[in-house]
XYZ file of C-alpha atoms in Angstrom:
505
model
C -91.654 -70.332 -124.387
C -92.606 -72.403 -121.602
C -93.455 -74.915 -123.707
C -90.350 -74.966 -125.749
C -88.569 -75.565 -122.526
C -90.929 -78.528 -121.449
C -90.265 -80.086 -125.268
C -86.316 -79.582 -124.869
C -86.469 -81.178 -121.654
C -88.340 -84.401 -122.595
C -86.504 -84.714 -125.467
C -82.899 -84.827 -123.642
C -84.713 -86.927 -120.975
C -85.316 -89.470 -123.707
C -82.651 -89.279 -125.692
C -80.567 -90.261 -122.021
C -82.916 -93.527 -121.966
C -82.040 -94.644 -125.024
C -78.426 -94.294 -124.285
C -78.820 -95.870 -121.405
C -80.646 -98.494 -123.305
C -78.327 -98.943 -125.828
C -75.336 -98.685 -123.371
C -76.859 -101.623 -121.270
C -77.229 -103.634 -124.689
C -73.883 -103.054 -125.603
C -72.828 -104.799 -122.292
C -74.841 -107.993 -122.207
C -75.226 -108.843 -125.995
C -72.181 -110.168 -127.356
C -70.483 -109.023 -130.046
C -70.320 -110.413 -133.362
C -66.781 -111.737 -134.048
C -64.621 -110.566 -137.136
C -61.276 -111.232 -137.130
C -59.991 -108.331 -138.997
C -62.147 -104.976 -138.760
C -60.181 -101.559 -139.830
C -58.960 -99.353 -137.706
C -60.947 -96.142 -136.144
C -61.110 -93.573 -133.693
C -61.977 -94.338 -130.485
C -65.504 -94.651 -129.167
C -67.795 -93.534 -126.930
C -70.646 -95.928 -125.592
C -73.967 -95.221 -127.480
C -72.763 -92.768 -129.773
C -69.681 -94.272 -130.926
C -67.498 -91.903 -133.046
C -70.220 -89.505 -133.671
C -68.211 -86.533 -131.099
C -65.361 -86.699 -133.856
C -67.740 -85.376 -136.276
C -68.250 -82.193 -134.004
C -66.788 -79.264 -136.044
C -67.120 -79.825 -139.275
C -70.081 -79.037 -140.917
C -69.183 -80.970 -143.604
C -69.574 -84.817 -143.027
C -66.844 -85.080 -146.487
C -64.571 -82.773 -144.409
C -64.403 -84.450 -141.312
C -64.456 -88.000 -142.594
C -61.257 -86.975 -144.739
C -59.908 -85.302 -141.750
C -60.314 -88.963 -139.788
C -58.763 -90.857 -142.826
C -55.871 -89.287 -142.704
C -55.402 -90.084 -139.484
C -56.796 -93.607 -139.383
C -55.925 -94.812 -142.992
C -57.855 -95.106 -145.985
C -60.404 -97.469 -145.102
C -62.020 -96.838 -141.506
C -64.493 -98.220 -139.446
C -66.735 -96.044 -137.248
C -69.764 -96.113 -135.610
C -72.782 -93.948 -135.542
C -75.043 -94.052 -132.614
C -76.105 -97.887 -134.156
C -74.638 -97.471 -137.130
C -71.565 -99.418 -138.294
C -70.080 -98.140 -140.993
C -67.502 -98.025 -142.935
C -65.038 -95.265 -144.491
C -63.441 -95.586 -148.372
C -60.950 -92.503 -149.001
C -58.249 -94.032 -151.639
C -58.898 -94.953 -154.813
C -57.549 -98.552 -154.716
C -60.307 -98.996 -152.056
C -62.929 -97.750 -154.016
C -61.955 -100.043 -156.803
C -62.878 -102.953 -154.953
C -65.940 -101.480 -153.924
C -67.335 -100.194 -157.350
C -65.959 -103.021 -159.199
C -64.801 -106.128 -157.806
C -67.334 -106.438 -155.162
C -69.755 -104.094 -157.369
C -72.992 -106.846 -156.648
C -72.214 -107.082 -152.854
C -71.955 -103.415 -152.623
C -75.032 -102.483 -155.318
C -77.611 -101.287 -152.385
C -77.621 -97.785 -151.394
C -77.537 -96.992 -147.704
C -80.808 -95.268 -146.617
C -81.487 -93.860 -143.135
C -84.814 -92.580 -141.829
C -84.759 -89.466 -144.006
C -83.253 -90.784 -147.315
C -85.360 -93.211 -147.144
C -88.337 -90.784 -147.226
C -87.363 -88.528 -149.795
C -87.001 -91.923 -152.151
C -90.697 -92.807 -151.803
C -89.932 -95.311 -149.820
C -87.667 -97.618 -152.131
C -89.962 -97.041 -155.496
C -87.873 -94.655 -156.878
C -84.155 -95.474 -158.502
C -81.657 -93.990 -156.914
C -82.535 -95.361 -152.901
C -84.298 -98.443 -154.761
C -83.207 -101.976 -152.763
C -81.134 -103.699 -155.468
C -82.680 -106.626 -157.461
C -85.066 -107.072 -161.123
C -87.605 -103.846 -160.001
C -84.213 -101.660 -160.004
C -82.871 -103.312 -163.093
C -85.642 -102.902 -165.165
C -86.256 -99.311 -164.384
C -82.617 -98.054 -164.532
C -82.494 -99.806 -167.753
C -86.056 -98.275 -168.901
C -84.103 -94.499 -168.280
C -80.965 -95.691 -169.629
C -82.172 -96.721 -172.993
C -85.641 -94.321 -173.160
C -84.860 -91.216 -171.484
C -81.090 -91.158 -171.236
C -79.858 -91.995 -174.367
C -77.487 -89.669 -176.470
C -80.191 -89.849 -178.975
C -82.980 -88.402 -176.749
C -79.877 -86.174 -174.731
C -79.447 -84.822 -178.957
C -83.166 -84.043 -179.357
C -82.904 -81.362 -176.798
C -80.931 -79.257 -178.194
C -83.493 -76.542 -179.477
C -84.626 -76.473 -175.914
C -81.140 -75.899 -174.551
C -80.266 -73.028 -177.880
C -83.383 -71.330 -176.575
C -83.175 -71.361 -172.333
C -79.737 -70.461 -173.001
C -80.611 -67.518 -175.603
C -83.280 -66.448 -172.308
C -80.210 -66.586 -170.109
C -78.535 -64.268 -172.064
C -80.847 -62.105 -172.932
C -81.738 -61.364 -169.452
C -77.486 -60.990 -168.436
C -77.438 -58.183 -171.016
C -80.807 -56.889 -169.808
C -78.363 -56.819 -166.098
C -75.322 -55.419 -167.704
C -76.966 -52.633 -169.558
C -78.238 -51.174 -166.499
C -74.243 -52.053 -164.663
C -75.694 -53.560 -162.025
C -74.377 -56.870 -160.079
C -76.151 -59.899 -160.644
C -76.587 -63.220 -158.698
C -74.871 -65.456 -160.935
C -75.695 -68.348 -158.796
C -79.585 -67.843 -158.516
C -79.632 -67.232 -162.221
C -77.546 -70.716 -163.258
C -80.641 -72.259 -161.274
C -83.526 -70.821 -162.801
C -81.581 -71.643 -166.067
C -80.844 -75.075 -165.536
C -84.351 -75.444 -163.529
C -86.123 -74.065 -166.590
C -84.572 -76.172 -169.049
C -85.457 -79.187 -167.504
C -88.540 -78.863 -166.514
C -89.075 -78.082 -170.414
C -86.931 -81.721 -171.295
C -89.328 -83.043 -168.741
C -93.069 -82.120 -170.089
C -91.748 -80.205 -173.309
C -92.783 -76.817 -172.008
C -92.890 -74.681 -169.090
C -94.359 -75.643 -166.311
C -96.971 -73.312 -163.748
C -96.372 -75.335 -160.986
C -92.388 -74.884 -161.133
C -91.582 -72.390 -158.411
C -93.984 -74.719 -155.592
C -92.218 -77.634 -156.667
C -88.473 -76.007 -156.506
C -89.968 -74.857 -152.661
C -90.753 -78.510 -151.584
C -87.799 -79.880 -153.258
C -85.184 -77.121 -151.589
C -86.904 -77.608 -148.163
C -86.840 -81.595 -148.380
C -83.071 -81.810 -149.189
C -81.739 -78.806 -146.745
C -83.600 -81.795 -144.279
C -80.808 -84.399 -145.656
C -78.308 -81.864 -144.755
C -77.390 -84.281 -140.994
C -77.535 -87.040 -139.257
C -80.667 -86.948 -136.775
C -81.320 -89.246 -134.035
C -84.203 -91.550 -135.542
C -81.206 -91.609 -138.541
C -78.580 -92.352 -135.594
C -80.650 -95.002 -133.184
C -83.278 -97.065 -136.387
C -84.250 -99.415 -134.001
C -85.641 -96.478 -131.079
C -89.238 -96.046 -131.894
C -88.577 -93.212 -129.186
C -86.105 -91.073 -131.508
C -87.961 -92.029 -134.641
C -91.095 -90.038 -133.144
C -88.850 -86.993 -131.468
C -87.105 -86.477 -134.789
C -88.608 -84.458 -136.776
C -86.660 -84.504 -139.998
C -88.475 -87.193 -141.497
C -91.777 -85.979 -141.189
C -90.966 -82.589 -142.775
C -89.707 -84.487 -145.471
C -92.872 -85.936 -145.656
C -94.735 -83.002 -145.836
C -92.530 -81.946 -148.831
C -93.000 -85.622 -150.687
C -96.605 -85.333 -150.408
C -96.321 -81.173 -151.877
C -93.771 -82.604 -154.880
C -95.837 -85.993 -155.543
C -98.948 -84.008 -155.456
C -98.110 -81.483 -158.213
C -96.665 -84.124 -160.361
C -99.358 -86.086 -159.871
C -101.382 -82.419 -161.328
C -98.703 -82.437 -164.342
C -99.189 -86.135 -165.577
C -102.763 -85.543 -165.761
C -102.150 -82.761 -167.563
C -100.180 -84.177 -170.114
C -102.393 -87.201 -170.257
C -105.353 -84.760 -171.237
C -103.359 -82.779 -173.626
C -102.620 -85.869 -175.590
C -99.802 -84.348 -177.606
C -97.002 -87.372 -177.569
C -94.852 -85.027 -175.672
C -91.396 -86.418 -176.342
C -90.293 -85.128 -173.033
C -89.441 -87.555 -170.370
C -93.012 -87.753 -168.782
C -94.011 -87.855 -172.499
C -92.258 -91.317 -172.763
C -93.146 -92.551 -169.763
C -96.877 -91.934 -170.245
C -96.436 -93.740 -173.835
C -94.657 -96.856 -172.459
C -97.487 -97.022 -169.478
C -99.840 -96.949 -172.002
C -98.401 -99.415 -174.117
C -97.027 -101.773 -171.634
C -94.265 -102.909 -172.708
C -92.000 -103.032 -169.916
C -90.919 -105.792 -167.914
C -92.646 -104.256 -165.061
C -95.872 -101.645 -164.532
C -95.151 -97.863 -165.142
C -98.208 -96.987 -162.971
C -98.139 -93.170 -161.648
C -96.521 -93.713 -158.955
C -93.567 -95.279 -160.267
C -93.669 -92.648 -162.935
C -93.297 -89.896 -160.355
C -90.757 -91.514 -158.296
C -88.468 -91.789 -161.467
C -89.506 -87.738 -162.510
C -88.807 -86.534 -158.809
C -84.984 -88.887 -159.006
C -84.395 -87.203 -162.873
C -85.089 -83.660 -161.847
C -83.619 -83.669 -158.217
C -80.155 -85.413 -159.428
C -80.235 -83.577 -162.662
C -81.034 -79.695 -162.100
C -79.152 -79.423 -158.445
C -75.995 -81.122 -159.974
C -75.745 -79.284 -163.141
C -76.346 -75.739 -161.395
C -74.062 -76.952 -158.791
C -71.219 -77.904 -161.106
C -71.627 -74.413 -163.764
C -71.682 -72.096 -161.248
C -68.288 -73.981 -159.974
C -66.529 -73.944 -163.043
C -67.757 -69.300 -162.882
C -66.679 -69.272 -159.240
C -62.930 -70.992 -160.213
C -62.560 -68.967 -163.755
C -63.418 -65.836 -161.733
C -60.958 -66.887 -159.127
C -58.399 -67.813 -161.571
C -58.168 -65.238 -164.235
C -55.467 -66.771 -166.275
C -57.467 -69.510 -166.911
C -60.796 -67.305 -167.098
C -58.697 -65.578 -170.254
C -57.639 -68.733 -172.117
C -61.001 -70.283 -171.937
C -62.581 -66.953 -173.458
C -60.108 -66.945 -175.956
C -60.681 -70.670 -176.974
C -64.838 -69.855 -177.528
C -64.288 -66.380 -179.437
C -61.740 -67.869 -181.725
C -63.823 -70.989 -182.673
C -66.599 -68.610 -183.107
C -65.362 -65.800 -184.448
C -66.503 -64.728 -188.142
C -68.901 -67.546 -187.917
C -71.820 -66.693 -185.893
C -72.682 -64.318 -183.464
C -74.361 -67.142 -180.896
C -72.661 -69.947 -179.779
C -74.407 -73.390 -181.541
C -74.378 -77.228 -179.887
C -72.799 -78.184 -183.065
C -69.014 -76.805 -182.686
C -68.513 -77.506 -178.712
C -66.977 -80.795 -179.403
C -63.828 -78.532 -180.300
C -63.792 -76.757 -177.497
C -60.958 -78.853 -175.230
C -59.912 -76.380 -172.712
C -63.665 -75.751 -171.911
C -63.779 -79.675 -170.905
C -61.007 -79.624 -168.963
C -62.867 -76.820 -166.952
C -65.622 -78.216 -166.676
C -63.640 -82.002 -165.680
C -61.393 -79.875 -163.073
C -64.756 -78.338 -161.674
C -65.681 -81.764 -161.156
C -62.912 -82.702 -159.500
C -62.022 -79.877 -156.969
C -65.923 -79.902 -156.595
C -67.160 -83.123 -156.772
C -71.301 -82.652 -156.458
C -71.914 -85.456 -154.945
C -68.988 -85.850 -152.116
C -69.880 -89.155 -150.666
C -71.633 -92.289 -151.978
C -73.438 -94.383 -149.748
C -73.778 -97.751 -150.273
C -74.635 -100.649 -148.019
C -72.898 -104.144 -148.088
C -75.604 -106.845 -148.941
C -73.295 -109.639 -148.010
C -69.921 -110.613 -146.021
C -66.683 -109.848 -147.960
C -63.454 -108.221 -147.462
C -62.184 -104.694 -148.668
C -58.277 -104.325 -148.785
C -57.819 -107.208 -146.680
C -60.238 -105.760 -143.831
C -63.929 -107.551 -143.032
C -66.666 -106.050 -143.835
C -69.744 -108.029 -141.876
C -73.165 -107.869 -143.744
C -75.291 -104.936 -143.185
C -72.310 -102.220 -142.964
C -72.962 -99.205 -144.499
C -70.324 -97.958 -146.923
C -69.367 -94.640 -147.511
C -67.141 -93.542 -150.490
C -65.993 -90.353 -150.225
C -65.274 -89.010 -153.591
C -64.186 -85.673 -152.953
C -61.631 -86.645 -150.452
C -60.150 -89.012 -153.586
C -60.440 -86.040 -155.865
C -58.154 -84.019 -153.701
C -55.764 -86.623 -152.304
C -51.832 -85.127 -152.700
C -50.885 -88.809 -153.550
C -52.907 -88.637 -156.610
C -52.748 -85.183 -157.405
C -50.542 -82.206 -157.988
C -51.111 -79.556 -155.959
C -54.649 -80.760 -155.042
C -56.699 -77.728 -153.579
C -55.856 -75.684 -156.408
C -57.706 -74.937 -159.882
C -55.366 -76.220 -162.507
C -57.642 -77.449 -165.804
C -54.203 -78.247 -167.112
C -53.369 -80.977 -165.148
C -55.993 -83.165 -167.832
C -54.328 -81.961 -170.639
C -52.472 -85.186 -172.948
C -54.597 -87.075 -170.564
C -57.638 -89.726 -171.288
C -58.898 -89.229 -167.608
C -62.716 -89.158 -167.772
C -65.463 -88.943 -165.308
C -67.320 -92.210 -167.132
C -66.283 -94.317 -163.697
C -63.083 -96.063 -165.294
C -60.088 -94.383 -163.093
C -61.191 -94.841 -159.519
C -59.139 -91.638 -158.898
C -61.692 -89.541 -160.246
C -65.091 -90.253 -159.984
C -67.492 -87.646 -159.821
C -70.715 -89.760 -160.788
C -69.372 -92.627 -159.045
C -68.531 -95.740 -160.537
C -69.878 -99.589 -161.159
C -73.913 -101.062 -161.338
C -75.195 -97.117 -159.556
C -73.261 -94.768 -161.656
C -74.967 -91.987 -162.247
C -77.258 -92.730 -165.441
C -77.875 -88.751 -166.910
C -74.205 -88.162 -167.421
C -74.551 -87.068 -171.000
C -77.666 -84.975 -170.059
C -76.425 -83.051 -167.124
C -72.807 -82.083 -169.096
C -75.086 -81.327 -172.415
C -77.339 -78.871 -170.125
C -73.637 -77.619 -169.004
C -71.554 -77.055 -171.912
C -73.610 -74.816 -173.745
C -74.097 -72.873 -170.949
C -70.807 -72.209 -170.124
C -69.538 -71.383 -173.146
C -72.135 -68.745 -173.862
C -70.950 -67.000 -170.934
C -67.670 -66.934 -171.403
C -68.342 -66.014 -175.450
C -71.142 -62.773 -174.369
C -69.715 -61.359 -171.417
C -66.463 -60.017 -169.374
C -66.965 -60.755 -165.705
C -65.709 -58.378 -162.855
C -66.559 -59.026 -159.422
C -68.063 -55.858 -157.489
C -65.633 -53.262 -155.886
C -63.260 -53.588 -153.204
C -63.272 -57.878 -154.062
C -60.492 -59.208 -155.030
C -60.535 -62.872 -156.902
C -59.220 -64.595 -153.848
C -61.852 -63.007 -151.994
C -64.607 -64.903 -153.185
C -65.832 -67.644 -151.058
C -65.392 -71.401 -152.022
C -67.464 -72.445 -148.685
C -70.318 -75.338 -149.550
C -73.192 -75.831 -148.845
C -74.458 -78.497 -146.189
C -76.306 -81.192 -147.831
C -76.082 -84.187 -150.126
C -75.428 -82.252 -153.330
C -72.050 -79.685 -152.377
C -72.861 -76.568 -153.922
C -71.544 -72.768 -153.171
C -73.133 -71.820 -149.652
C -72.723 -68.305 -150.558
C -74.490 -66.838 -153.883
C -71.591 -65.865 -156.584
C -72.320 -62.012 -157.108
C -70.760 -60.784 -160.182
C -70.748 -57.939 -162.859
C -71.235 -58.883 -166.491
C -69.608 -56.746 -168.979
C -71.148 -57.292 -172.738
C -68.252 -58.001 -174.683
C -70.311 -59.818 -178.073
C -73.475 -59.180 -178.515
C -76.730 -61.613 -178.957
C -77.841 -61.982 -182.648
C -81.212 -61.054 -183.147
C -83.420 -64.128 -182.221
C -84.996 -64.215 -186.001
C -81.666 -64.773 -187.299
């Protein structure tokens, strides 16, 4: 105890010096001129705007809260941070498309920057040829809507498991964690796209990867102050996220070896990667530690989004039973007298089911704020924007702006209906994968791992939520962290309504 109280005081002690520090530098260096810098709340010296944030748990929340007072685009500053605030779509136009190159660097901090190997991986990779040639190696090799088809048997089966087990649930009437069982679902059916088969090493891997990103939930002070060695050695945020690098690139360093050994031309994404390292025929070197940057950015960005955005689209339908009923009615019908599973073949007719899934997306946006970082000079809706800024989009703020949309915090899949809106980054109102040069790559694969999925449970299986809930009981709360998912688990009785074909059939 005495201890603790020692480390609390040194660390306040030295967190006032660098204030201090940074207050005196604030006075005697001038500041750079810009002639026409957006508006923003007031600041305080050394930590700018950083006591408006106190609150909110959610960075998305507050920043939208801010916006609407200060206007669309913002500037703030964070500790030494400047950065820069896009809530409106026409903004984010100009950002994701007419200054798409100046704009086509992510914004890392001390942690980010950790949990992306250190620039080697894709999504926190410095723009230039390395990042070209690798997002175009995934694009074309392990992201195609070729390789996204040849997964299908391992979708019809994790899906079959899923259901399987819901009945096992039902039959006994208890509750289950919808939520935890969406994960281990979409977990397991990666993992098996990944190496083409289960994997030994999956629940020590899901540890270190839960732990590192739950560390990317704030902002801490070496993320705050870059240039304090001081707070780079008191926070300790990065350095847990080392430890949990070092765990995940350790046990994928275990599984490429494996395969490697094995020899069997897996067809899985490590499978392909292996095969073009060995043939060398990319424009750069696949060594292994490219290869597990890329594996760690695939599975990270595609299992935590897709379990994020299915158990969404259960949490709304259960909300919203009207809709719950059409959607059901849409799957049996197309279904019915047919077969008694649903099939990847006959979900391109099932519209209503997209325009869940599209207003999950929306209402829910995954990934609520896009950082970038502004690699030269320019201007954004008439405002400078000096080199160096960083640039936050936030997406979910867009996604529920009243200007764009009809009643905006509600669940309303019919407001895409006789409309071409799509989340492909085209309509700057609605982009949950973002938009321009860093969209998000595994679109077709994380809606493919979704579709099926969805429409399995609403084709099986009633749902009732446990006694004494009501539907606008359950909690729409998220999660703090870069991916918004449901903070609380969504706990929910299934009720077999058509049963599972035998699996020989």
């Amino acid at each position: 105890m005495e201890a603790t109280v020692v480390l609390l005081v040194l660390s306040v002690a030295a967190l006032l010096l660098v204030l201090l520090s940074q207050l005196k530098s604030s006075l005697l260096v001038a500041k750079p001129k810009h002639n026409n810098l957006p508006p923003g709340p007031w600041t305080l010296p050394a930590i700018g705007n950083l006591h408006h944030l106190i609150g909110s748990p959610n960075l998305h929340h507050a920043l939208r809260r801010l916006s609407q007072q200060h206007g669309p685009i913002m500037m703030l500053r964070l500790g030494e941070v400047r950065a820069m605030v896009v809530s409106s779509p026409e903004a984010a136009l100009e950002v994701f498309k007419t200054h798409d190159i100046t704009f086509a660097e992510r914004f890392t901090n001390a942690t980010t920057a950790v949990i992306g190997f250190d620039g080697s991986d894709i999504g926190f990779a410095p723009y230039g040829e390395r990042w070209r040639q690798l997002r175009k190696i995934c694009v074309l090799e392990l992201l195609s809507a070729a390789r996204v088809l040849s997964f299908r048997c391992i979708r019809e089966e994790e899906v079959r498991r899923f259901m399987e087990n819901l009945a096992a649930s039902a039959g006994t009437g208890a509750a289950v964690d919808l939520s935890k069982m969406i994960s281990r679902l979409i977990n397991d059916t990666f993992v098996r796209e990944s190496i083409g088969s289960r994997c030994k090493y999956q629940d020590e891997y899901l540890d270190a990867v839960e732990t590192a990103l739950r560390q990317t939930s704030g902002l801490g002070v070496a993320d705050l102050f870059p240039s304090s060695r001081l707070m780079q050695v008191l926070d300790t945020a990065p350095r847990k996220v080392l430890a949990c690098r070092n765990r995940i690139q350790r046990i994928l360093e275990q599984i490429i070896q494996e395969t490697k050994e094995a020899g069997t031309g897996s067809q899985g994404f490590v499978g392909v990667l292996l095969r073009l390292q060995k043939e060398r025929s990319t424009p750069i070197p696949l060594d292994d530690g490219t290869i597990i940057a890329v594996m760690f950015n695939l599975f990270t960005a595609g299992s935590e989004t897709s379990a994020t955005v299915l158990t969404w689209c259960m949490t709304e339908l259960v909300r919203n039973p009207k809709a719950m009923a059409r959607a059901q009615v849409e799957v049996r019908e197309a279904y019915h007298g047919k077969n008694t599973i649903v099939e990847d073949d006959d979900l391109k007719g099932l519209t209503y089911l997209k325009l869940v899934i599209k207003e999950a997306l929306r209402l829910h946006t995954p990934a609520p704020i896009i950082p970038r970082k502004c690699r030269g000079a320019c201007q954004v809706m008439g405002y400078d924007v000096p080199k160096g800024t960083a640039m936050f989009v936030n997406l979910w703020a867009i996604c529920r702006d009243p200007k764009y949309w009809d009643d905006p915090e509600e669940f309303k899949p019919e407001r895409f209906e006789d409309s071409d809106l799509d989340y492909k980054g085209t309509n700057y109102k609605f982009l949950p994968f973002g938009a321009g040069r860093r969209i998000c790559p595994g679109i077709n694969l994380g809606v493919g791992n979704i579709d099926l999925a969805l429409a399995s449970l609403l084709y099986h299986f009633d749902w009732k939520l446990p006694e004494g809930i009501e539907a606008n009981d359950v909690d729409v709360s998220e999660a703090v962290g870069l991916v918004a998912s449901k903070k609380t688990s969504l706990i929910v009785h299934p009720v077999p309504r058509i049963p599972l074909a035998p699996a020989n059939v």
